[in-house]
């Protein structure tokens, strides 16, 4: 619920718990990456994007999100 209300700081812990329950859910990793990027946890957002890419290679959004996040850290 907090994620949909854009309360990213409060959404991190529930997202972490959801990932532990179902580590193959790319939507949860994607939401986590969005929240982390918004909180300027760029390394965490990149790690989440990398995880999505290992689960589902054909999902294009994490490639875009990872590239955009790397631009934010001048990588």
Coordinates of C-alpha atoms in Angstrom, one line a residue:
X1 CA 0.0 0.0 0.0
X2 CA 2.8 2.5 0.9
X3 CA 4.4 1.9 -2.5
X4 CA 1.2 2.9 -4.4
X5 CA 1.0 6.0 -2.2
X6 CA 4.6 6.9 -3.1
X7 CA 5.8 6.5 0.5
X8 CA 8.9 4.8 -0.7
X9 CA 10.8 4.8 2.6
X10 CA 8.0 2.9 4.3
X11 CA 7.6 0.6 1.3
X12 CA 11.2 -0.8 1.5
X13 CA 10.6 -3.2 4.4
X14 CA 7.4 -4.7 3.0
X15 CA 9.0 -5.1 -0.4
X16 CA 12.0 -6.9 1.2
X17 CA 9.6 -9.3 3.0
X18 CA 7.7 -9.9 -0.2
X19 CA 11.0 -10.8 -2.0
X20 CA 11.9 -13.2 0.7
X21 CA 8.5 -15.0 0.3
X22 CA 8.7 -15.1 -3.5
X23 CA 12.2 -14.4 -4.9
X24 CA 11.1 -15.0 -8.4
X25 CA 8.5 -12.2 -8.5
X26 CA 10.0 -9.6 -10.9
X27 CA 7.2 -7.1 -10.2
X28 CA 8.3 -6.9 -6.5
X29 CA 12.0 -6.4 -7.5
X30 CA 10.9 -3.7 -10.0
X31 CA 8.9 -1.9 -7.3
X32 CA 11.9 -2.2 -5.0
X33 CA 14.2 -0.7 -7.7
X34 CA 11.8 2.2 -8.2
X35 CA 11.6 2.9 -4.4
X36 CA 15.4 2.6 -4.0
X37 CA 16.1 4.9 -6.9
X38 CA 13.7 7.5 -5.5
X39 CA 15.5 7.3 -2.2
X40 CA 18.8 7.7 -4.0
X41 CA 19.9 4.2 -3.1
X42 CA 21.3 3.8 -6.6
X43 CA 23.4 0.7 -5.9
X44 CA 20.4 -1.1 -4.4
X45 CA 18.2 -0.1 -7.4
X46 CA 20.9 -1.4 -9.8
X47 CA 21.1 -4.7 -7.8
X48 CA 17.4 -5.1 -8.1
X49 CA 17.4 -4.5 -11.8
X50 CA 20.2 -7.0 -12.2
X51 CA 18.2 -9.6 -10.3
X52 CA 15.2 -9.0 -12.6
X53 CA 17.4 -9.6 -15.6
X54 CA 18.6 -12.9 -14.2
X55 CA 15.0 -14.0 -13.6
X56 CA 13.4 -12.8 -16.8
X57 CA 15.8 -11.9 -19.6
X58 CA 13.1 -10.6 -22.0
X59 CA 11.7 -8.0 -19.6
X60 CA 13.0 -4.6 -21.0
X61 CA 12.1 -2.2 -18.2
X62 CA 15.0 -3.2 -15.9
X63 CA 17.5 -2.5 -18.7
X64 CA 16.1 1.0 -19.1
X65 CA 15.9 1.6 -15.3
X66 CA 19.4 0.3 -14.7
X67 CA 20.8 2.5 -17.5
X68 CA 18.9 5.6 -16.2
X69 CA 20.1 4.9 -12.6
X70 CA 23.7 4.5 -13.8
X71 CA 23.4 8.0 -15.4
X72 CA 22.4 9.4 -12.0
X73 CA 25.7 8.1 -10.5
X74 CA 27.7 9.1 -13.6
X75 CA 28.6 5.4 -14.4

